[in-house]
Coordinates of C-alpha atoms and ligand atoms in Angstrom, one line a residue:
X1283 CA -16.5 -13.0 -31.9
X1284 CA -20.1 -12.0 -32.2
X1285 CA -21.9 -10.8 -29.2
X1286 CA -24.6 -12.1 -27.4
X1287 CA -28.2 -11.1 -27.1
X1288 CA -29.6 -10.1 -24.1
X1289 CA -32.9 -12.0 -25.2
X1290 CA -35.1 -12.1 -22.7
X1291 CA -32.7 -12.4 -19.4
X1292 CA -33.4 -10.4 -16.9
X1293 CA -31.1 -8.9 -13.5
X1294 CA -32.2 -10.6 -10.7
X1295 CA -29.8 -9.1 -8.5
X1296 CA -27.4 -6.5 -8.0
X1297 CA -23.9 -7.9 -6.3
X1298 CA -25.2 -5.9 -3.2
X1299 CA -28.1 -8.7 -2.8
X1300 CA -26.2 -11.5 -2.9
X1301 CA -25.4 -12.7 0.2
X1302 CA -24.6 -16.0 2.2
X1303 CA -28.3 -16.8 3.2
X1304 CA -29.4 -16.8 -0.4
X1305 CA -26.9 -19.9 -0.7
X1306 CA -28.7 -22.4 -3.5
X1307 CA -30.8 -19.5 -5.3
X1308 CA -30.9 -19.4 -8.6
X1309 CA -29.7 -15.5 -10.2
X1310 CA -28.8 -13.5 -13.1
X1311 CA -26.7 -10.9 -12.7
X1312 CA -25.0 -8.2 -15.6
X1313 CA -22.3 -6.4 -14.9
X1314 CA -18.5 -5.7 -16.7
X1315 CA -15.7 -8.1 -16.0
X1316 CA -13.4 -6.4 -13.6
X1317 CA -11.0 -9.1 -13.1
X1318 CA -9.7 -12.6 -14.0
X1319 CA -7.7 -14.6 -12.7
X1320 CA -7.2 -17.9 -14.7
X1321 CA -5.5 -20.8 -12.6
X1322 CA -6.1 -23.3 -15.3
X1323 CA -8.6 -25.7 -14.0
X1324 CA -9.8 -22.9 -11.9
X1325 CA -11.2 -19.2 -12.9
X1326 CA -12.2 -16.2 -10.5
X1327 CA -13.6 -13.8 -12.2
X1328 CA -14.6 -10.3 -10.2
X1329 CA -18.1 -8.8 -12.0
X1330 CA -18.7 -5.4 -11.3
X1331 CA -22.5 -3.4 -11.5
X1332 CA -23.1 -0.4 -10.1
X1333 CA -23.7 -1.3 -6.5
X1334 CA -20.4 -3.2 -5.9
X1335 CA -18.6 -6.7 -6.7
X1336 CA -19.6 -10.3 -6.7
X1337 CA -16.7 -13.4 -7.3
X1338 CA -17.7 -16.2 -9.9
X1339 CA -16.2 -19.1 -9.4
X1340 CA -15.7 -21.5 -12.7
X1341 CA -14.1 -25.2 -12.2
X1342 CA -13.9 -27.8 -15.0
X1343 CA -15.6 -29.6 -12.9
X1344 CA -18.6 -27.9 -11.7
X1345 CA -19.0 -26.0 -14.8
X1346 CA -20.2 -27.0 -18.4
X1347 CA -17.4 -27.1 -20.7
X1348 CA -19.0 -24.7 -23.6
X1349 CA -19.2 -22.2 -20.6
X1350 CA -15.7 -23.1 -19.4
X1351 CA -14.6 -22.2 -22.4
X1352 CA -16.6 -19.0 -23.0
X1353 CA -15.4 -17.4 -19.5
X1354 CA -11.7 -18.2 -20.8
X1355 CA -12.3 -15.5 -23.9
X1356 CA -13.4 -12.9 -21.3
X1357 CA -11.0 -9.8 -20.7
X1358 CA -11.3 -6.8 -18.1
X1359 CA -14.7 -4.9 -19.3
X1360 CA -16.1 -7.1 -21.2
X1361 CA -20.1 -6.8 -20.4
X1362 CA -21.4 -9.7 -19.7
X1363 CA -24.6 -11.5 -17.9
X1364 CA -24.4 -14.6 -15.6
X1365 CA -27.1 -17.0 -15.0
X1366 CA -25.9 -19.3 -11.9
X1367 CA -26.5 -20.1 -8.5
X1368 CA -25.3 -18.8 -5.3
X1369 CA -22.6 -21.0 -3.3
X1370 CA -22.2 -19.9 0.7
X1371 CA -18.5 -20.4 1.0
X1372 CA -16.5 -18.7 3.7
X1373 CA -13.3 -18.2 1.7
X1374 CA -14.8 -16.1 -1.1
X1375 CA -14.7 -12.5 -1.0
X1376 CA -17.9 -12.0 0.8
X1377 CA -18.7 -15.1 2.4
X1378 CA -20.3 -16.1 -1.5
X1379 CA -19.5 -17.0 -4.7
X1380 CA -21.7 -17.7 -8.1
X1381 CA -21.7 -21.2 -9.5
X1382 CA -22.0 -19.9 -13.4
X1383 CA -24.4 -22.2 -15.4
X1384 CA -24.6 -19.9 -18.7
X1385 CA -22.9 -16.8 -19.6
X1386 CA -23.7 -14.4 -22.3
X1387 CA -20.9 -11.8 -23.4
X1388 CA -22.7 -8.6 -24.4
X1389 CA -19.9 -5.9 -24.9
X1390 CA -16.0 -6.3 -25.5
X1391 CA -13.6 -3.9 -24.6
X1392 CA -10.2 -3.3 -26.5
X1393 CA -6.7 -3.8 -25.1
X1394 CA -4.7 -2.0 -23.6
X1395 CA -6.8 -0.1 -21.7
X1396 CA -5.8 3.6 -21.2
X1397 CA -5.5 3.0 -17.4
X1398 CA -6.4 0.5 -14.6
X1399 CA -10.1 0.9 -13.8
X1400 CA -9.7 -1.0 -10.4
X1401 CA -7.9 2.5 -9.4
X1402 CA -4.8 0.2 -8.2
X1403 CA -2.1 1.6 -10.5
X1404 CA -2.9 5.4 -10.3
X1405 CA -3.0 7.8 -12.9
X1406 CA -2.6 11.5 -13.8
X1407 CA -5.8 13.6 -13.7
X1408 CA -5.4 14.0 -17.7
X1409 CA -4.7 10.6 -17.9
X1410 CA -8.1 10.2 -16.9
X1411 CA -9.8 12.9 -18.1
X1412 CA -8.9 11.8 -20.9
X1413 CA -10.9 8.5 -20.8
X1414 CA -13.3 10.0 -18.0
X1415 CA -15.6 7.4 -18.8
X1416 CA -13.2 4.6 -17.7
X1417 CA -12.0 6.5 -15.0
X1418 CA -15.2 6.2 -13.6
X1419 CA -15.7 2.9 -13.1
X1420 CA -12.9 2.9 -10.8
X1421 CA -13.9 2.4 -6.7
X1422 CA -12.8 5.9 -5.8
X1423 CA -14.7 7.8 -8.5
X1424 CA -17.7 5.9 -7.9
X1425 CA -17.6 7.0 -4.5
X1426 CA -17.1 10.9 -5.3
X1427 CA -20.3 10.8 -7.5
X1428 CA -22.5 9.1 -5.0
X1429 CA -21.7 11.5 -2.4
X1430 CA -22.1 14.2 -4.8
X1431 CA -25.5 12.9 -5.6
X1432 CA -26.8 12.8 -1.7
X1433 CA -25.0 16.7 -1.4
X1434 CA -27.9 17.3 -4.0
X1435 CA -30.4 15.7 -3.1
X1436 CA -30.4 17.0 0.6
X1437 CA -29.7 20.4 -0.7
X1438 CA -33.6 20.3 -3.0
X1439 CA -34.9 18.3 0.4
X1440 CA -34.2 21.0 2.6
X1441 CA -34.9 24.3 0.4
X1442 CA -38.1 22.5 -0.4
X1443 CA -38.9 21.9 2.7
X1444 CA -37.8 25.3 3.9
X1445 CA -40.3 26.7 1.4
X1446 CA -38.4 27.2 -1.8
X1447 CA -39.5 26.8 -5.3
X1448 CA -37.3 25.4 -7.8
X1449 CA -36.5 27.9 -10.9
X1450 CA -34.8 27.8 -14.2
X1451 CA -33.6 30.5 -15.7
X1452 CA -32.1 31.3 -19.1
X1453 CA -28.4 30.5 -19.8
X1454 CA -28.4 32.7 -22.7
X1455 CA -28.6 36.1 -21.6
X1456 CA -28.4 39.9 -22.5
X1457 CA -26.4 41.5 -20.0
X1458 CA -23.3 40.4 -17.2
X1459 CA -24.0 39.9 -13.3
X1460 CA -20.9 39.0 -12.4
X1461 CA -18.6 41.6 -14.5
X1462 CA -17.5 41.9 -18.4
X1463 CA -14.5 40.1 -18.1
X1464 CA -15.5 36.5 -17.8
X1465 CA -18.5 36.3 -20.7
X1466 CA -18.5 34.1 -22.9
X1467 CA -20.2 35.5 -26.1
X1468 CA -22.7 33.6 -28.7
X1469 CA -23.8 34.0 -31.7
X1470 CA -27.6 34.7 -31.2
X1471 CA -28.7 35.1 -35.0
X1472 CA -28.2 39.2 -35.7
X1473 CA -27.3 40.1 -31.9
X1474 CA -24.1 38.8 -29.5
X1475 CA -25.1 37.2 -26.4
X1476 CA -23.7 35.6 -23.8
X1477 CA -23.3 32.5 -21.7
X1478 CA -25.2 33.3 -18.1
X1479 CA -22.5 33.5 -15.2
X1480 CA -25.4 33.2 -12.8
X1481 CA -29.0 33.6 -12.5
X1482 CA -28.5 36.5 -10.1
X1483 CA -30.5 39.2 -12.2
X1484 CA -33.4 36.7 -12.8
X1485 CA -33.5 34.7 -9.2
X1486 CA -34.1 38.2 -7.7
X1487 CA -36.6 39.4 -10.0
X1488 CA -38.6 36.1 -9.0
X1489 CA -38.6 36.6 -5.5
X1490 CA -40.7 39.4 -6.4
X1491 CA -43.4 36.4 -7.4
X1492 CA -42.5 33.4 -5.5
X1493 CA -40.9 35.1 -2.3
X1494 CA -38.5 32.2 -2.2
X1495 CA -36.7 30.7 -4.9
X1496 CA -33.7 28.1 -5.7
X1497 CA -32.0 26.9 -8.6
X1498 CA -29.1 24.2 -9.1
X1499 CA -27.7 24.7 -12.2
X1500 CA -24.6 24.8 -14.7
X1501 CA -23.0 28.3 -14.9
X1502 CA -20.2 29.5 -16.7
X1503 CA -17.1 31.7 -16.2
X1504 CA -14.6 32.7 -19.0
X1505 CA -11.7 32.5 -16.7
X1506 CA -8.6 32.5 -18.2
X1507 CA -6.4 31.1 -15.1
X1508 CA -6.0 27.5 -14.7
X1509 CA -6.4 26.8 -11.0
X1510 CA -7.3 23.7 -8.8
X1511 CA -11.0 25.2 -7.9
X1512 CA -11.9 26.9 -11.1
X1513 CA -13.8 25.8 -13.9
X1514 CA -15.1 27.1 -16.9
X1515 CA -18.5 25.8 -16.9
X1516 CA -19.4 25.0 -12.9
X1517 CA -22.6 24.3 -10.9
X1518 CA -24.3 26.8 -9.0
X1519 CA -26.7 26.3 -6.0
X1520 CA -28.4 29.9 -6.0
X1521 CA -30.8 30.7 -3.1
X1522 CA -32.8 33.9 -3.1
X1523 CA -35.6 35.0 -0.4
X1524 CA -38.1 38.1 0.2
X1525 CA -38.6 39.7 3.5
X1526 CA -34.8 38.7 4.9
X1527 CA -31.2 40.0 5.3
X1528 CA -28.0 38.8 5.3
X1529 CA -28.1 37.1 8.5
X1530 CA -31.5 35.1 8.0
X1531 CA -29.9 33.9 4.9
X1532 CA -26.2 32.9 6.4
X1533 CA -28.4 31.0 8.6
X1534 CA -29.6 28.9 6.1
X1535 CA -26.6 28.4 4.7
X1536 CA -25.4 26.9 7.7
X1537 CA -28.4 24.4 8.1
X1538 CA -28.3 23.0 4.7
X1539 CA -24.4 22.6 5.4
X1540 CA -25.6 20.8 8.7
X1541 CA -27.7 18.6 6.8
X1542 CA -26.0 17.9 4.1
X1543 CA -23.1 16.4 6.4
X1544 CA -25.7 14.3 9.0
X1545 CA -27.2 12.7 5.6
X1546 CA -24.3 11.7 3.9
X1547 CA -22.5 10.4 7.3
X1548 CA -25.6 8.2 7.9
X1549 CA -25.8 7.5 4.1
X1550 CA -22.6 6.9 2.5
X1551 CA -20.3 5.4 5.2
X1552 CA -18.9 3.0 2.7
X1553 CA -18.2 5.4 0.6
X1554 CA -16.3 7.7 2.6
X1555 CA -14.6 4.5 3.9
X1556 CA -13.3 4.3 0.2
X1557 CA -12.1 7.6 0.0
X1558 CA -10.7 7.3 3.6
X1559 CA -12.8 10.4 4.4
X1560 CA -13.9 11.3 8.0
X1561 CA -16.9 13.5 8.1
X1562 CA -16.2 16.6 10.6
X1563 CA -18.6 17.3 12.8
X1564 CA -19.8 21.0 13.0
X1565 CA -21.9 22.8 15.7
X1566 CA -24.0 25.4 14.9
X1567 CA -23.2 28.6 14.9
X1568 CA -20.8 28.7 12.8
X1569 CA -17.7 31.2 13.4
X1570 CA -18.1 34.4 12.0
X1571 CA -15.2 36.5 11.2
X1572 CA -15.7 40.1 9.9
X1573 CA -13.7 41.2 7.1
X1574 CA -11.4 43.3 9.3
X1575 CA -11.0 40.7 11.6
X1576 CA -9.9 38.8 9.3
X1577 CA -7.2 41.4 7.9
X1578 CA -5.9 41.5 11.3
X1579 CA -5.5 37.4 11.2
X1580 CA -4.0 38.0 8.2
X1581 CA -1.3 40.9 9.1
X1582 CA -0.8 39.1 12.9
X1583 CA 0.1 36.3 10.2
X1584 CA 3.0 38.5 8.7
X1585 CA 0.9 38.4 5.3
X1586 CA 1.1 42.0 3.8
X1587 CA -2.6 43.3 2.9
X1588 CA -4.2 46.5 3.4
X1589 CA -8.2 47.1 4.4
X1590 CA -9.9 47.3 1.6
X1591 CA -8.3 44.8 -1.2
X1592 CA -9.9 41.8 -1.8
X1593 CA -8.6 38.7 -0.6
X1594 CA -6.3 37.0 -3.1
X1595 CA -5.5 33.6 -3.5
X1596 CA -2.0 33.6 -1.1
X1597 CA -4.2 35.3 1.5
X1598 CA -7.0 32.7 1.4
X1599 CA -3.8 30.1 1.5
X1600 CA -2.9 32.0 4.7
X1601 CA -6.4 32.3 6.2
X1602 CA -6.4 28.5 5.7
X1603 CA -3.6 27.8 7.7
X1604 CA -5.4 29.7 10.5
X1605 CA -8.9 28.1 10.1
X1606 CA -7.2 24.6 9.4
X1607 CA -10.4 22.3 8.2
X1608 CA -13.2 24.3 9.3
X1609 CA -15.8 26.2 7.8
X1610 CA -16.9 29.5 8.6
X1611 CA -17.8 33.0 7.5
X1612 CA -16.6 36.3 6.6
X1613 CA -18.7 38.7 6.8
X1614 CA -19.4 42.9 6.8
X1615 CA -17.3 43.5 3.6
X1616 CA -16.0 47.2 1.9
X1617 CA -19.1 48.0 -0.2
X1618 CA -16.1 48.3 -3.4
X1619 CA -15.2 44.6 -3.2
X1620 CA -18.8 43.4 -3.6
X1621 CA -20.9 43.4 -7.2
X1622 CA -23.3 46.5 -7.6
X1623 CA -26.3 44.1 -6.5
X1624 CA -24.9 44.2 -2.7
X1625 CA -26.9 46.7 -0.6
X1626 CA -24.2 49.3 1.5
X1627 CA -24.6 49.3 5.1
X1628 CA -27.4 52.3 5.8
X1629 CA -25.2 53.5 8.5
X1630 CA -21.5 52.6 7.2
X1631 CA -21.8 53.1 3.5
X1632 CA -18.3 52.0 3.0
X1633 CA -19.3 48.8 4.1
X1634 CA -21.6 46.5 2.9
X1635 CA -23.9 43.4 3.9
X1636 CA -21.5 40.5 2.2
X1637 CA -20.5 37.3 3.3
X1638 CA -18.3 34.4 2.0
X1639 CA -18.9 30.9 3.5
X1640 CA -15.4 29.5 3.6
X1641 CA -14.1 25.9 4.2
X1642 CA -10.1 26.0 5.1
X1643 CA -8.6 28.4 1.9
X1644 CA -11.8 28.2 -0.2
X1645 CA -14.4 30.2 -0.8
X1646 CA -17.9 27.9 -1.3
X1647 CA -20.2 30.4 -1.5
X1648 CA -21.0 34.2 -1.5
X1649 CA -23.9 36.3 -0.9
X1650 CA -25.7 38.9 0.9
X1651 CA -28.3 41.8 1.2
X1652 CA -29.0 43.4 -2.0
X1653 CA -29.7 46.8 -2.8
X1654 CA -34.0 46.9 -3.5
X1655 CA -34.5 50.4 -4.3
X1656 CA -34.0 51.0 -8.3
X1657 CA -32.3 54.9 -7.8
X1658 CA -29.7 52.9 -5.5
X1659 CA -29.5 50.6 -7.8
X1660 CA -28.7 52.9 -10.9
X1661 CA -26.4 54.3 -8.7
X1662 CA -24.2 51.3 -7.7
X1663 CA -24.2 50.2 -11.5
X1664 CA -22.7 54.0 -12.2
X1665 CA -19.8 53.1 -9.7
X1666 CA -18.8 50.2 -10.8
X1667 CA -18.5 51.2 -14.3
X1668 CA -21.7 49.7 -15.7
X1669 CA -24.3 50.8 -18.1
X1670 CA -28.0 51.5 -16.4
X1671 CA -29.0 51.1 -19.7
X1672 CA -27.9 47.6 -20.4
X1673 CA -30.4 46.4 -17.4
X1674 CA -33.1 48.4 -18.5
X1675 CA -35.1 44.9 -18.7
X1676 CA -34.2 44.0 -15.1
X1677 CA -34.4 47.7 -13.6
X1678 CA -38.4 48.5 -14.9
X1679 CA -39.3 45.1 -12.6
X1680 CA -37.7 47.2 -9.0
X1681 CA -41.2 49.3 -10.6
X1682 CA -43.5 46.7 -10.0
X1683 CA -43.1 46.4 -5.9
X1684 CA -39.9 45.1 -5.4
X1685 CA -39.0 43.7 -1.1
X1686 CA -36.0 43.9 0.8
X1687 CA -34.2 40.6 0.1
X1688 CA -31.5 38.4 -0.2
X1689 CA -29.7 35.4 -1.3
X1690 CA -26.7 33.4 -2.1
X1691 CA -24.6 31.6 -4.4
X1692 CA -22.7 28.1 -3.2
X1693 CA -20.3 26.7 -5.7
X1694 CA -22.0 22.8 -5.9
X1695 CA -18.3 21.9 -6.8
X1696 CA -16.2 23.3 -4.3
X1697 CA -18.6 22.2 -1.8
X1698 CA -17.7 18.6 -2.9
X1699 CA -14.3 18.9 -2.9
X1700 CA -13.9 20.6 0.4
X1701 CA -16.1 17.9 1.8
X1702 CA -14.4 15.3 0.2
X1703 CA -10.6 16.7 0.9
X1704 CA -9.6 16.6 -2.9
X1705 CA -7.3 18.5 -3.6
X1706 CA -8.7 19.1 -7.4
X1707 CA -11.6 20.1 -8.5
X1708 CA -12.1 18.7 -11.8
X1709 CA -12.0 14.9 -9.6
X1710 CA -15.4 16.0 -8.3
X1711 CA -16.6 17.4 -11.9
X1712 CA -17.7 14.8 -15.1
X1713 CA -16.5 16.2 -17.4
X1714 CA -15.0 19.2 -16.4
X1715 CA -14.3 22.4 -19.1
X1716 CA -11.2 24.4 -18.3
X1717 CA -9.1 26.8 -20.2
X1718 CA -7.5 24.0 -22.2
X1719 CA -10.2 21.1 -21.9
X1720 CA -13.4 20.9 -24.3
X1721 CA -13.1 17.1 -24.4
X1722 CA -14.4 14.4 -23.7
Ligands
LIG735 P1 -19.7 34.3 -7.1 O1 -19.2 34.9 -8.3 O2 -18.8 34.5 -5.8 O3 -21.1 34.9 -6.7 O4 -20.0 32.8 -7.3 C1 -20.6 32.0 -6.3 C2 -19.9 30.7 -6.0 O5 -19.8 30.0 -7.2 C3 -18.5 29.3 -7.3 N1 -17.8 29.6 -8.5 C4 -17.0 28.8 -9.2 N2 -16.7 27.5 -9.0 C5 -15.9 26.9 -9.9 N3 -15.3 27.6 -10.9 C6 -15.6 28.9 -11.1 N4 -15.0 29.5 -12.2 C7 -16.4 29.6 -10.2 N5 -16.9 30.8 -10.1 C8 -17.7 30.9 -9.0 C9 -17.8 29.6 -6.0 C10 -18.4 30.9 -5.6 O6 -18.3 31.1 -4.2 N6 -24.4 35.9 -7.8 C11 -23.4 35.7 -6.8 C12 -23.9 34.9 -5.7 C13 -25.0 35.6 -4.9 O7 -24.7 36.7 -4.4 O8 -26.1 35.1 -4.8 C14 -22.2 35.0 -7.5 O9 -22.3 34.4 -8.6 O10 -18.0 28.6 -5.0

């Protein structure tokens, strides 16, 4: 069968649009073929676009019979464009139905599918990894990805609006932020270099320019372990600001979070309706625990942890228990569980100005104070085992006038799952890259 040409139609509407008041208008609409059901005289066939789902209804009698025939060959996907008119009728799906008058079939689709794009008949996450793109199409993926996109784009409306100019920097770098351990090395013609883990080193430097920077971006993490809320390659909402602490910046934290759930309760109620998702309602301020309060939770909780460790996954599952679908922070950590960029208390060296933002067990985002003066600096890179040498390139700019500042990093991902109550994170990632997953 050859495939049509889309010539010069054109989309009139989307299935959105069409509605029981434009009853007699004349449309063209494109979309894929998401369902048929053939009653013989009588065809329904469901076509899908982006915005949602309109029913065509095709009779022997009300249809020409080259058409009549040309639906029949239709299976589910097939891309196709209708030219018909819109029919008010109160048993159809939405109160409408299109009359097809000509039909032109622009893609086919082979069969089986891998799975059931309607979503009806689940599948297993690799199952639909595996033909992501499919996956996709169906209702409840749609839905993630929507949402995902109005997190976004109220995150750049409000740290533009608070001030903040939008960066880039380099994803092939010289030197680890977050550790050795989790580089990823690459070939970089005679020299190793390595895949960025975050643009700590850089978005600090800038502030130093700019004052107040942000940067959404794709960062990556050679993590070995294969758990629900890591990925290799993840996306990063970074935040850095002269002139403030900690607390100025766990403020804004907590706005954007404020935003971010007004917008998409007022923007994507169908949506959430899809995902049966109810949109908690927060109050600002948020709690604030400090890191020993939280160790008491933790050991009133019979959970066996001493002051000082970092929290580990079981503890987080425990602290989740106790702060059951909220979010909330964790602040005034031991100066040796944070990275050498974290400024000590000046009066408590042994603790430093940290903070997590937490929703339930995970951890969204983490950030703090950092240390400004270069001799400090050095000094916290000697602790933890690092090379003063390797940052000579980012040490000689705390020589050029460097402010007191600080900043953040919210995992874009784990925000959307925690929002969205899915339990994986690769549902709320494209194409996600883990320790066993390159493809698709
Ligand atoms: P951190 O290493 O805690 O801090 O990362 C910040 C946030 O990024 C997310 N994240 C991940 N998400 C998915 N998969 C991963 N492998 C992964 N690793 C991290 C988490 C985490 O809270 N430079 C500091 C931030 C700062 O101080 O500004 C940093 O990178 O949600």
């Amino acid at each position: 069968m050859m495939n049509d040409d889309l010539g010069t139609w054109r989309r009139t509407h989307y299935t959105n649009m069409i509605t029981p008041n434009l009853d007699g208008a004349k449309v063209t609409l494109f979309g894929w073929v998401q369902e048929i059901r053939d009653l013989g005289n009588l065809i329904f066939v469901n076509l899908r676009d982006k915005e949602g789902v309109i029913q065509i209804t095709v009779t022997t009698k009300n249809t020409d019979a080259e058409v009549f025939e040309k639906i029949r060959k239709l299976a589910r996907e097939f891309v196709i464009g209708v030219n018909g008119l819109v029919k008010k009728r109160d048993e159809a799906p939405r109160g409408v139905e299109i009359l097809p008058q000509e039909i032109k079939i622009l893609a086919l689709a082979n069969h089986p599918l891998p799975l059931d794009p309607t979503g009806r008949v689940p599948a297993e996450i690799d199952v639909r990894l595996d033909a992501r793109i499919l996956d996709l199409r169906c209702p409840e993926s749609q839905a993630i990805f929507k949402i995902r996109h109005e997190i976004v784009s109220t995150t750049r409306r409000v740290l533009s609006e608070t001030g903040h100019l939008e960066i880039h920097t380099p994803r092939i770098i010289a030197a680890a932020a977050e550790g050795g351990a989790s580089l990823f090395p690459v070939e970089y013609f005679e020299e190793t270099a390595y895949l960025a883990q975050s643009p700590e080193l850089y978005k600090e430097e800038l502030i130093s320019v700019f004052e107040k920077v942000y940067e959404i971006g794709g960062f990556f993490r050679a993590e070995e372990s294969h758990t629900r809320r890591h990925l290799n390659e993840f996306i990063s909402v970074d935040v850095e600001e002269a002139f403030v602490n900690v607390n100025d910046v766990m403020r804004l934290q907590e706005e954007l979070i404020f935003h971010i759930l007004k917008d998409i309760k007022n923007k994507c109620s169908l949506q959430l309706d899809t995902l049966g998702v109810k949109i908690p309602t927060i109050e600002l301020p948020l709690k604030r625990y400090t890191y020993s309060q939280v160790i008491d939770q933790l050991k009133n909780n019979d959970f066996k942890i001493e002051w000082g460790e970092d929290l580990s996954t079981p503890a987080c599952r425990v602290l989740g228990d106790i702060h059951h679908k909220e979010f909330y922070f964790i602040d005034e950590w031991p100066t040796k569980t944070r990275p050498f960029y974290i400024k000590p208390r000046s009066d408590k060296n042994e603790l430093c100005e940290a903070f997590d933002f937490m929703y339930e067990w995970i951890e969204i985002t983490s950030g703090g104070s950092r240390v400004d003066d270069p001799n400090q600096l050095i000094n916290r890179l000697r602790e933890q085992g690092l090379n003063p040498e390797n940052f000579d390139f980012h040490l000689k700019t705390y020589y050029y006038g460097m402010p007191p500042h600080a900043g953040w990093g919210m995992g874009l991902d784990r925000l959307v799952m925690a929002i969205l109550d899915r339990d994986n994170i690769r549902d709320v990632v494209l194409f996600p890259r883990d320790r066993v997953r390159l493809k698709p």
